[in-house]
Every structure is written in C-alpha cells, then in structure tokens.
Tab-separated table of C-alpha atoms in Angstrom:
chain	number	residue	atom	x	y	z
A	1	UNK	CA	0.000	0.000	0.000
A	2	UNK	CA	1.354	3.453	-0.918
A	3	UNK	CA	2.329	5.712	1.996
A	4	UNK	CA	-0.049	8.624	2.342
A	5	UNK	CA	1.630	12.030	2.024
A	6	UNK	CA	1.399	14.008	5.261
A	7	UNK	CA	3.575	17.016	4.469
A	8	UNK	CA	2.858	19.980	2.186
A	9	UNK	CA	5.934	21.545	0.489
A	10	UNK	CA	6.175	25.300	-0.118
A	11	UNK	CA	6.409	26.626	-3.685
A	12	UNK	CA	8.604	29.477	-2.373
A	13	UNK	CA	11.352	26.972	-1.638
A	14	UNK	CA	12.404	27.031	-5.313
A	15	UNK	CA	12.972	30.788	-5.114
A	16	UNK	CA	14.827	30.384	-1.840
A	17	UNK	CA	17.182	27.835	-3.407
A	18	UNK	CA	17.891	30.139	-6.366
A	19	UNK	CA	18.544	33.120	-4.096
A	20	UNK	CA	20.860	31.257	-1.733
A	21	UNK	CA	22.695	29.584	-4.634
A	22	UNK	CA	23.328	33.018	-6.136
A	23	UNK	CA	24.512	34.392	-2.771
A	24	UNK	CA	27.008	31.589	-2.262
A	25	UNK	CA	28.164	31.719	-5.906
A	26	UNK	CA	28.815	35.465	-5.553
A	27	UNK	CA	30.636	34.820	-2.297
A	28	UNK	CA	32.707	32.008	-3.772
A	29	UNK	CA	33.955	34.191	-6.612
A	30	UNK	CA	34.385	37.293	-4.482
A	31	UNK	CA	38.081	37.381	-5.389
A	32	UNK	CA	37.073	38.196	-8.993
A	33	UNK	CA	34.738	41.092	-8.306
A	34	UNK	CA	35.342	42.208	-4.714
A	35	UNK	CA	38.559	44.156	-5.235
A	36	UNK	CA	37.521	45.909	-8.521
A	37	UNK	CA	34.289	47.030	-6.863
A	38	UNK	CA	36.097	47.895	-3.616
A	39	UNK	CA	33.918	45.537	-1.600
A	40	UNK	CA	35.958	43.854	1.167
A	41	UNK	CA	34.962	40.406	2.392
A	42	UNK	CA	34.043	39.861	6.050
A	43	UNK	CA	33.319	36.674	7.940
A	44	UNK	CA	30.750	37.596	10.548
A	45	UNK	CA	28.815	35.971	13.398
A	46	UNK	CA	25.055	35.611	13.004
A	47	UNK	CA	24.225	38.039	15.806
A	48	UNK	CA	26.522	40.851	14.689
A	49	UNK	CA	25.192	44.223	13.408
A	50	UNK	CA	25.551	43.441	9.718
A	51	UNK	CA	23.818	46.689	8.715
A	52	UNK	CA	26.954	48.582	9.705
A	53	UNK	CA	29.111	46.427	7.426
A	54	UNK	CA	26.716	46.770	4.511
A	55	UNK	CA	26.807	50.565	4.944
A	56	UNK	CA	30.564	50.313	4.308
A	57	UNK	CA	29.910	48.233	1.165
A	58	UNK	CA	31.397	45.121	2.812
A	59	UNK	CA	30.269	41.690	1.621
A	60	UNK	CA	29.348	39.560	4.678
A	61	UNK	CA	29.606	35.767	4.833
A	62	UNK	CA	28.423	33.681	7.783
A	63	UNK	CA	30.466	30.689	8.982
A	64	UNK	CA	27.552	29.621	11.213
A	65	UNK	CA	25.179	29.424	8.248
A	66	UNK	CA	27.866	27.495	6.419
A	67	UNK	CA	28.069	25.142	9.415
A	68	UNK	CA	24.343	24.464	9.034
A	69	UNK	CA	24.904	23.653	5.343
A	70	UNK	CA	27.634	21.195	6.337
A	71	UNK	CA	25.128	19.659	8.744
A	72	UNK	CA	22.325	19.243	6.213
A	73	UNK	CA	24.782	17.702	3.727
A	74	UNK	CA	26.013	15.337	6.454
A	75	UNK	CA	29.694	16.176	6.055
A	76	UNK	CA	30.089	17.869	9.439
A	77	UNK	CA	31.272	14.793	11.280
A	78	UNK	CA	34.181	14.310	8.859
A	79	UNK	CA	35.076	18.004	9.059
A	80	UNK	CA	34.808	17.983	12.859
A	81	UNK	CA	37.227	15.064	12.973
A	82	UNK	CA	39.682	17.012	10.803
A	83	UNK	CA	39.553	19.893	13.314
A	84	UNK	CA	39.872	17.496	16.245
A	85	UNK	CA	42.957	15.913	14.663
A	86	UNK	CA	44.425	19.427	14.539
A	87	UNK	CA	43.907	19.836	18.279
A	88	UNK	CA	40.418	21.328	18.612
A	89	UNK	CA	38.413	19.606	21.361
A	90	UNK	CA	35.336	17.536	20.528
A	91	UNK	CA	33.565	19.546	23.244
A	92	UNK	CA	33.731	22.694	21.107
A	93	UNK	CA	30.813	23.930	18.998
A	94	UNK	CA	30.364	21.731	15.918
A	95	UNK	CA	29.778	24.817	13.734
A	96	UNK	CA	33.262	25.988	14.727
A	97	UNK	CA	34.815	22.550	14.234
A	98	UNK	CA	33.073	22.066	10.869
A	99	UNK	CA	34.217	25.465	9.664
A	100	UNK	CA	37.811	25.042	10.812
A	101	UNK	CA	37.784	21.544	9.308
A	102	UNK	CA	36.617	23.038	5.992
A	103	UNK	CA	39.597	25.419	6.044
A	104	UNK	CA	42.026	22.582	6.688
A	105	UNK	CA	40.411	20.161	4.221
A	106	UNK	CA	38.467	22.139	1.589
A	107	UNK	CA	38.293	18.986	-0.546
A	108	UNK	CA	35.827	17.557	2.017
A	109	UNK	CA	33.769	20.750	2.313
A	110	UNK	CA	30.649	21.874	0.397
A	111	UNK	CA	31.569	24.448	-2.279
A	112	UNK	CA	35.221	23.926	-1.312
A	113	UNK	CA	34.674	25.970	1.845
A	114	UNK	CA	33.953	29.671	2.283
A	115	UNK	CA	35.876	32.204	0.168
A	116	UNK	CA	39.226	32.960	1.772
A	117	UNK	CA	41.078	34.714	3.054
A	118	UNK	CA	38.557	37.202	4.450
A	119	UNK	CA	39.644	40.829	4.636
A	120	UNK	CA	38.373	41.046	8.198
A	121	UNK	CA	36.503	39.139	10.905
A	122	UNK	CA	33.576	40.591	12.855
A	123	UNK	CA	32.480	38.837	16.029
A	124	UNK	CA	29.647	39.702	18.422
A	125	UNK	CA	29.435	37.785	21.704
A	126	UNK	CA	25.654	38.130	22.113
A	127	UNK	CA	25.043	34.506	21.076
A	128	UNK	CA	27.861	32.774	22.999
A	129	UNK	CA	31.436	33.046	24.186
A	130	UNK	CA	32.706	30.345	21.858
A	131	UNK	CA	32.519	32.646	18.855
A	132	UNK	CA	35.208	34.832	20.402
A	133	UNK	CA	37.732	31.968	20.636
A	134	UNK	CA	36.608	30.643	17.237
A	135	UNK	CA	37.263	34.013	15.593
A	136	UNK	CA	40.529	34.503	17.469
A	137	UNK	CA	41.661	31.191	15.959
A	138	UNK	CA	40.588	32.399	12.499
A	139	UNK	CA	42.464	35.671	12.994
A	140	UNK	CA	45.624	33.694	13.788
A	141	UNK	CA	45.134	31.385	10.781
A	142	UNK	CA	44.649	34.214	8.268
A	143	UNK	CA	46.446	37.068	10.051
A	144	UNK	CA	43.568	39.482	9.378
A	145	UNK	CA	41.919	42.135	11.600
A	146	UNK	CA	39.343	40.943	14.138
A	147	UNK	CA	36.652	43.379	15.283
A	148	UNK	CA	34.834	42.336	18.457
A	149	UNK	CA	31.550	43.642	19.842
A	150	UNK	CA	31.258	42.497	23.449
A	151	UNK	CA	27.668	42.508	24.743
A	152	UNK	CA	27.212	42.077	28.520
A	153	UNK	CA	24.856	39.303	29.640
A	154	UNK	CA	21.495	40.674	30.743
A	155	UNK	CA	20.195	39.124	33.996
A	156	UNK	CA	17.257	41.545	33.773
A	157	UNK	CA	16.310	44.436	31.507
A	158	UNK	CA	18.858	46.344	29.451
A	159	UNK	CA	20.479	49.020	31.601
A	160	UNK	CA	21.670	52.429	30.429
A	161	UNK	CA	25.202	51.458	31.431
A	162	UNK	CA	25.126	48.257	29.324
A	163	UNK	CA	23.730	50.112	26.314
A	164	UNK	CA	26.379	52.824	26.614
A	165	UNK	CA	29.101	50.161	26.901
A	166	UNK	CA	28.005	48.583	23.605
A	167	UNK	CA	27.416	51.965	21.947
A	168	UNK	CA	30.998	53.055	22.649
A	169	UNK	CA	32.255	49.836	21.054
A	170	UNK	CA	30.105	50.445	17.983
A	171	UNK	CA	31.649	53.904	17.629
A	172	UNK	CA	35.091	52.313	17.829
A	173	UNK	CA	34.021	49.764	15.232
A	174	UNK	CA	32.982	52.591	12.904
A	175	UNK	CA	36.443	54.131	13.278
A	176	UNK	CA	38.071	50.764	12.561
A	177	UNK	CA	35.890	50.159	9.495
A	178	UNK	CA	36.656	53.651	8.168
A	179	UNK	CA	40.351	52.837	8.494
A	180	UNK	CA	40.056	49.376	6.918
A	181	UNK	CA	37.865	50.447	3.992
A	182	UNK	CA	39.337	53.888	3.438
A	183	UNK	CA	35.936	55.529	3.348
A	184	UNK	CA	33.790	57.414	5.906
A	185	UNK	CA	30.569	56.027	7.289
A	186	UNK	CA	27.649	56.924	5.044
A	187	UNK	CA	24.892	57.514	7.583
A	188	UNK	CA	22.202	57.767	4.897
A	189	UNK	CA	23.196	54.325	3.634
A	190	UNK	CA	23.211	52.971	7.191
A	191	UNK	CA	19.669	54.270	7.663
A	192	UNK	CA	18.616	52.585	4.418
A	193	UNK	CA	20.157	49.296	5.558
A	194	UNK	CA	18.371	49.522	8.890
A	195	UNK	CA	15.083	50.328	7.172
A	196	UNK	CA	15.390	47.235	4.972
A	197	UNK	CA	16.353	45.128	7.981
A	198	UNK	CA	13.300	46.407	9.846
A	199	UNK	CA	11.089	45.547	6.877
A	200	UNK	CA	12.604	42.050	6.667
A	201	UNK	CA	12.136	41.498	10.388
A	202	UNK	CA	8.523	42.719	10.235
A	203	UNK	CA	7.710	40.308	7.394
A	204	UNK	CA	9.402	37.368	9.132
A	205	UNK	CA	7.473	38.162	12.306
A	206	UNK	CA	4.169	38.291	10.425
A	207	UNK	CA	4.917	34.990	8.677
A	208	UNK	CA	5.566	33.347	12.023
A	209	UNK	CA	2.393	34.842	13.496
A	210	UNK	CA	0.333	33.330	10.680
A	211	UNK	CA	1.168	29.963	12.278
A	212	UNK	CA	-1.233	30.802	15.102
A	213	UNK	CA	-3.919	29.573	12.728
A	214	UNK	CA	-5.301	26.056	13.053
A	215	UNK	CA	-4.057	24.104	11.197
A	216	UNK	CA	-0.654	25.759	11.145
A	217	UNK	CA	0.487	26.643	7.611
A	218	UNK	CA	4.129	25.918	8.500
A	219	UNK	CA	6.063	23.290	10.437
A	220	UNK	CA	9.466	23.675	12.118
A	221	UNK	CA	11.513	22.462	9.094
A	222	UNK	CA	9.852	25.232	7.033
A	223	UNK	CA	10.860	27.834	9.597
A	224	UNK	CA	14.431	26.554	9.827
A	225	UNK	CA	14.964	26.429	6.072
A	226	UNK	CA	13.300	29.736	5.294
A	227	UNK	CA	15.148	31.655	7.994
A	228	UNK	CA	18.317	31.583	5.850
A	229	UNK	CA	17.734	34.990	4.185
A	230	UNK	CA	17.055	36.812	7.437
A	231	UNK	CA	20.462	35.641	8.657
A	232	UNK	CA	22.584	36.014	5.531
A	233	UNK	CA	20.742	38.697	3.524
A	234	UNK	CA	19.273	40.869	6.256
A	235	UNK	CA	19.358	44.488	5.096
A	236	UNK	CA	19.024	43.647	1.396
A	237	UNK	CA	16.231	44.179	-1.129
A	238	UNK	CA	16.376	40.459	-2.035
A	239	UNK	CA	15.427	39.462	1.497
A	240	UNK	CA	12.498	41.899	1.598
A	241	UNK	CA	11.176	40.696	-1.763
A	242	UNK	CA	11.577	37.068	-0.787
A	243	UNK	CA	9.677	37.368	2.484
A	244	UNK	CA	6.850	39.223	0.754
A	245	UNK	CA	6.516	36.263	-1.583
A	246	UNK	CA	6.672	33.760	1.258
A	247	UNK	CA	4.143	35.688	3.319
A	248	UNK	CA	1.682	35.712	0.410
A	249	UNK	CA	1.980	31.934	0.061
A	250	UNK	CA	1.631	31.293	3.789
A	251	UNK	CA	-1.326	33.672	4.018
A	252	UNK	CA	-3.005	31.848	1.143
A	253	UNK	CA	-2.579	28.571	3.001
A	254	UNK	CA	-4.311	30.052	6.043
A	255	UNK	CA	-7.185	31.380	3.924
A	256	UNK	CA	-7.623	27.947	2.314
A	257	UNK	CA	-7.295	26.082	5.604
A	258	UNK	CA	-4.195	24.209	4.409
A	259	UNK	CA	-1.952	22.846	7.116
A	260	UNK	CA	1.735	21.968	6.751
A	261	UNK	CA	0.947	18.653	8.448
A	262	UNK	CA	-2.069	16.838	7.092
A	263	UNK	CA	-4.651	16.122	9.780
A	264	UNK	CA	-2.970	18.271	12.441
A	265	UNK	CA	-3.895	16.879	15.864
A	266	UNK	CA	-1.076	18.066	18.117
A	267	UNK	CA	0.574	21.497	18.231
A	268	UNK	CA	4.106	21.785	19.601
A	269	UNK	CA	6.830	24.383	20.254
A	270	UNK	CA	10.501	23.683	19.473
A	271	UNK	CA	13.438	25.005	21.485
A	272	UNK	CA	17.056	25.226	20.231
A	273	UNK	CA	18.880	24.937	16.924
A	274	UNK	CA	17.687	22.330	14.428
A	275	UNK	CA	19.248	18.880	14.177
A	276	UNK	CA	20.382	19.721	10.659
A	277	UNK	CA	21.397	16.230	9.477
A	278	UNK	CA	17.968	14.927	10.542
A	279	UNK	CA	15.897	17.996	9.724
A	280	UNK	CA	13.260	15.997	7.862
A	281	UNK	CA	13.735	12.536	9.370
A	282	UNK	CA	13.435	13.770	12.938
A	283	UNK	CA	10.323	15.886	12.417
A	284	UNK	CA	8.740	13.136	10.321
A	285	UNK	CA	8.402	11.099	13.527
A	286	UNK	CA	6.027	13.837	14.693
A	287	UNK	CA	4.238	14.710	11.458
A	288	UNK	CA	3.338	11.040	10.868
A	289	UNK	CA	1.417	11.206	14.137
A	290	UNK	CA	-0.308	14.476	13.169
A	291	UNK	CA	1.993	16.612	15.318
A	292	UNK	CA	3.106	19.982	13.978
A	293	UNK	CA	5.721	22.346	15.429
A	294	UNK	CA	3.837	25.609	15.026
A	295	UNK	CA	6.620	27.855	16.305
A	296	UNK	CA	10.092	27.781	17.823
A	297	UNK	CA	12.517	29.888	19.812
A	298	UNK	CA	15.433	29.606	17.382
A	299	UNK	CA	14.089	31.166	14.187
A	300	UNK	CA	12.229	33.589	16.466
A	301	UNK	CA	15.591	35.004	17.470
A	302	UNK	CA	15.494	37.124	14.318
A	303	UNK	CA	12.250	38.965	15.072
A	304	UNK	CA	14.009	41.532	17.227
A	305	UNK	CA	12.686	44.972	16.354
A	306	UNK	CA	15.153	47.745	15.577
A	307	UNK	CA	14.028	50.764	17.549
A	308	UNK	CA	13.839	54.145	15.762
A	309	UNK	CA	16.231	56.984	16.494
A	310	UNK	CA	20.002	57.168	16.279
A	311	UNK	CA	21.205	54.132	14.261
A	312	UNK	CA	24.124	53.255	16.514
A	313	UNK	CA	22.023	53.570	19.685
A	314	UNK	CA	19.334	51.414	18.093
A	315	UNK	CA	21.827	48.697	17.181
A	316	UNK	CA	23.446	48.868	20.635
A	317	UNK	CA	20.111	48.067	22.281
A	318	UNK	CA	18.815	45.561	19.745
A	319	UNK	CA	21.931	43.437	19.460
A	320	UNK	CA	22.431	43.340	23.236
A	321	UNK	CA	18.867	42.142	23.854
A	322	UNK	CA	19.188	38.996	21.708
A	323	UNK	CA	17.339	36.234	23.588
A	324	UNK	CA	20.406	34.022	24.052
A	325	UNK	CA	21.957	36.897	25.964
A	326	UNK	CA	19.066	36.898	28.444
A	327	UNK	CA	18.259	35.188	31.749
A	328	UNK	CA	16.528	31.794	32.178
A	329	UNK	CA	13.530	33.752	33.532
A	330	UNK	CA	13.285	35.733	30.281
A	331	UNK	CA	13.545	32.597	28.169
A	332	UNK	CA	10.964	30.724	30.274
A	333	UNK	CA	8.558	33.643	29.912
A	334	UNK	CA	9.184	33.679	26.165
A	335	UNK	CA	8.400	29.959	25.929
A	336	UNK	CA	5.235	30.331	28.029
A	337	UNK	CA	4.004	33.141	25.786
A	338	UNK	CA	4.645	31.060	22.673
A	339	UNK	CA	2.702	28.110	24.104
A	340	UNK	CA	-0.221	30.358	25.018
A	341	UNK	CA	-0.239	32.462	21.836
A	342	UNK	CA	0.032	29.450	19.519
A	343	UNK	CA	-2.248	27.199	21.594
A	344	UNK	CA	0.434	24.518	21.824
A	345	UNK	CA	-0.160	21.149	23.474
A	346	UNK	CA	3.475	20.611	24.470
A	347	UNK	CA	7.070	21.474	23.696
A	348	UNK	CA	10.311	19.738	22.730
A	349	UNK	CA	13.755	20.968	23.760
A	350	UNK	CA	16.858	19.953	21.855
A	351	UNK	CA	19.635	19.602	24.422
A	352	UNK	CA	22.317	20.578	21.955
A	353	UNK	CA	25.785	19.358	22.921
A	354	UNK	CA	27.358	22.100	20.825
A	355	UNK	CA	25.390	25.081	22.081
A	356	UNK	CA	25.986	25.428	25.814
A	357	UNK	CA	24.312	28.845	26.348
A	358	UNK	CA	21.154	27.528	24.709
A	359	UNK	CA	21.149	24.121	26.422
A	360	UNK	CA	22.587	24.318	29.931
A	361	UNK	CA	19.574	26.031	31.512
A	362	UNK	CA	16.906	24.110	29.595
A	363	UNK	CA	15.943	21.833	32.489
A	364	UNK	CA	15.271	24.871	34.697
A	365	UNK	CA	13.162	26.399	31.928
A	366	UNK	CA	11.362	23.109	31.206
A	367	UNK	CA	10.193	22.681	34.796
A	368	UNK	CA	9.030	26.276	35.019
A	369	UNK	CA	7.153	26.164	31.712
A	370	UNK	CA	5.455	22.859	32.561
A	371	UNK	CA	4.425	24.188	35.972
A	372	UNK	CA	2.926	27.395	34.585
A	373	UNK	CA	1.300	26.046	31.422
A	374	UNK	CA	0.368	22.498	32.409
A	375	UNK	CA	1.653	21.099	29.103
A	376	UNK	CA	4.363	18.395	28.904
A	377	UNK	CA	7.891	19.065	27.706
A	378	UNK	CA	10.383	16.601	26.237
A	379	UNK	CA	14.181	16.956	26.185
A	380	UNK	CA	16.012	15.270	23.293
A	381	UNK	CA	19.804	15.002	23.475
A	382	UNK	CA	21.692	15.478	20.196
A	383	UNK	CA	23.952	17.910	18.366
A	384	UNK	CA	23.111	20.398	15.645
A	385	UNK	CA	25.619	19.024	13.103
A	386	UNK	CA	27.767	16.279	14.662
A	387	UNK	CA	25.965	13.012	13.912
A	388	UNK	CA	28.047	11.024	16.382
A	389	UNK	CA	25.869	12.352	19.190
A	390	UNK	CA	22.549	11.265	17.674
A	391	UNK	CA	21.121	7.959	18.959
A	392	UNK	CA	18.233	7.010	16.667
A	393	UNK	CA	16.368	4.332	18.622
A	394	UNK	CA	16.403	5.927	22.102
A	395	UNK	CA	15.192	9.185	20.574
A	396	UNK	CA	12.457	7.427	18.600
A	397	UNK	CA	11.245	5.644	21.744
A	398	UNK	CA	11.167	8.861	23.750
A	399	UNK	CA	9.333	10.736	21.011
A	400	UNK	CA	6.728	7.971	20.746
A	401	UNK	CA	6.138	7.974	24.508
A	402	UNK	CA	5.900	11.767	24.530
A	403	UNK	CA	3.358	11.858	21.715
A	404	UNK	CA	1.253	9.241	23.489
A	405	UNK	CA	1.312	11.455	26.591
A	406	UNK	CA	0.386	14.614	24.681
A	407	UNK	CA	-2.266	12.841	22.633
A	408	UNK	CA	-3.822	11.358	25.767
A	409	UNK	CA	-4.193	14.650	27.587
C-alpha cells in the first residue's frame, strides 16, 4: 500500500534555493569582483550588526550558516574530525569545528569551503562566548583584523550602562571600518540598511504569526529552512522581496485552511537549533502522528525589532537584547508566551551538545514552563551538526512515549 503524504511543500522553496545559490556563488567568486568594486569580504557571526558592514559596502559571509549547510549535507562529522585531529576539542561547537575543518580540508567541504582569506573578521558575543575563541583562531590562521563587539549578559532588563558600553564599542568599530575600507561612514546608507532590515524582520514576524492559525500553515523544518535569508541577507532588497513572496503563500494557506501537516492533531513548540542532518527525518516522527511544530525559539531570534532613532544607539540596544543573551527567567517567559499564543499542546527541547548557552539552563526552563502552562515538555539530546551524538532508537522511543502522553491529555 502506498504511503499517504502528510507534508505539504512550499512553492517558495524554489525561489529560496535560487537566491541562496546566487549568494554563495557570488561569495565564492568574491576574489574576482570584490577588489575591482572595492567591496571587502568579512566573515561575521550571526548576531553581529551586519547593517553597519553593509553601509561600508562590505560583503558579509556567515560561517555559522555554512556550518548548518555542512550539517544538512552530512559532512560535518568528517570536518569535525579534521579539526579534532588538529587539536580542537570535541567539546567545542560543531559549527566551529566544521568550519575550521573546511579550512584545513576544503576537498571535504561543500563548495570547497567559504571564500578565503577574508579581509576582516567581525564577532559579536551576544550569542555565545565560543565565537570569540573561534574568531581569534581564524584571525591567527589568516592574520587578518578581528573586530569584536562584546555585549554584557542581561540578567534583567537592558540598563543604560550596558547600552552605553556597547554603543561606545560600535563607535570604535565605525572608526576601525573607516580605516580598513578607506571611506567614511555613510549615515544615509546605514539608515537605508536599517530600514530594509526592519522591513525584513517585520515580514518574518508576520509569517511566524500566521502559524497561530489552526491548522498551522508551516512546520518547524519550514521555519528553519526559510530563515536563511534573514540571517545572511538581512538588510538587502532580495530578502524583503523574498519574504513578501513567502508571506503571500503562507497567508493563502491560512485562507484555504491548508496545514503543513495533514490532519494536524497536536501542536508543539521547538526550542534550540535544528538537528540539521535529521531535519526531515526527525520531524517526520512527529508529522506522521499528526503533530506539527507551530513555532520555535530559534528562528524567532530574528524577530528583534530595531528601535527608531540614532542608528548606533538602536543597534546597541537591539543586538544586546538577543534572547540568548538573556536570563533563564526571560527565556521561560518567552516559551510560556509562545505556548499560550500558539495554543500549543506541548514542547520539545533539543539539548544541543554544541550550544551550551542555549542548552545548559533548559531543564530549569522546562520545569518552570510545565508548571505554569500544564503542558508536557520533552528533552532530546543530540547535536546540531555532529551526527556522532545522535542515537536514533532511544530518541524514537522517547518521542513515541511523549506523543502518546500529549495525545492522551
């Protein structure tokens, strides 16, 4: 008997693939056009204020996004082992190990690795402390300038002192970029970049909010795949145009009552980075039982709103208040609000061996969320790209037991 289809693909995915292929092709051949057009190449962390770089006509490339690509193509484990053989601990982030492995063995890496050498490295510590050591290692490998934006951890609300601390660093970064590029900051261009970022963020937020509908028009794999432009192309016209297209398609699904998961019976919230090498196989265990992940905390990290006013002050506040830079209380409250707003029946937390800031406090958050919402929460232990940590059968058994619990409530 033929297996009944339970998952509805998005037509926008074709456009996404074309756009990302073009972005990586342009990046790969940056050496041919970057210098003539006076566009330096920067490797940058995902939580860094990319609008500032774009205002200086710098082409940004994201090693973390590349790490996710290595994960989906299932080459991360080999690349991690290359880095480990060179002395990098297996306990380090697998994005970092994959990326360093791709530098050491480009023959094993998708697209032969990222274009190198970069003209500069830009690192913001708002997502974790590992990125600092990762980028320091890259700076030693390539002997290129490293610009660091240090954001203090926020146990509560953003203080004036913390914002001023980050603002002063942004001013220093402007001075450094003026020196490295040989051109002054164009504040009009920075405002245009911020305006496009704000538009992109607004569209991504609205797309996610459409998943409050029952059935949900999107499932977690959709959110993870279609978040790529808001990471790599934030501040560009391409990203704005793409999310308008995606929003129209998602809105049409809601109007027609089309769900991403056929026969949606259970609504769930996901916490942490995707298990990239199992992005479809893992979630299929849920969708086959009519369970849909209607929202998540990870792709929601890019719905931060850029406040109006002075551009540097706006970026100082926004990039310091990234959710991974916040207290367990903030993250528990965020999860509770998602469960209530999206009428979720439960939640699943990926205890991600690579991402300590995301994972170490999850048990505290899980207990608090369960206590205040009354819905069950499951913790699944794995890694975002290193397949050696993934144990298929124990995870399948736990998922099955969890779904029986949620379905029986």
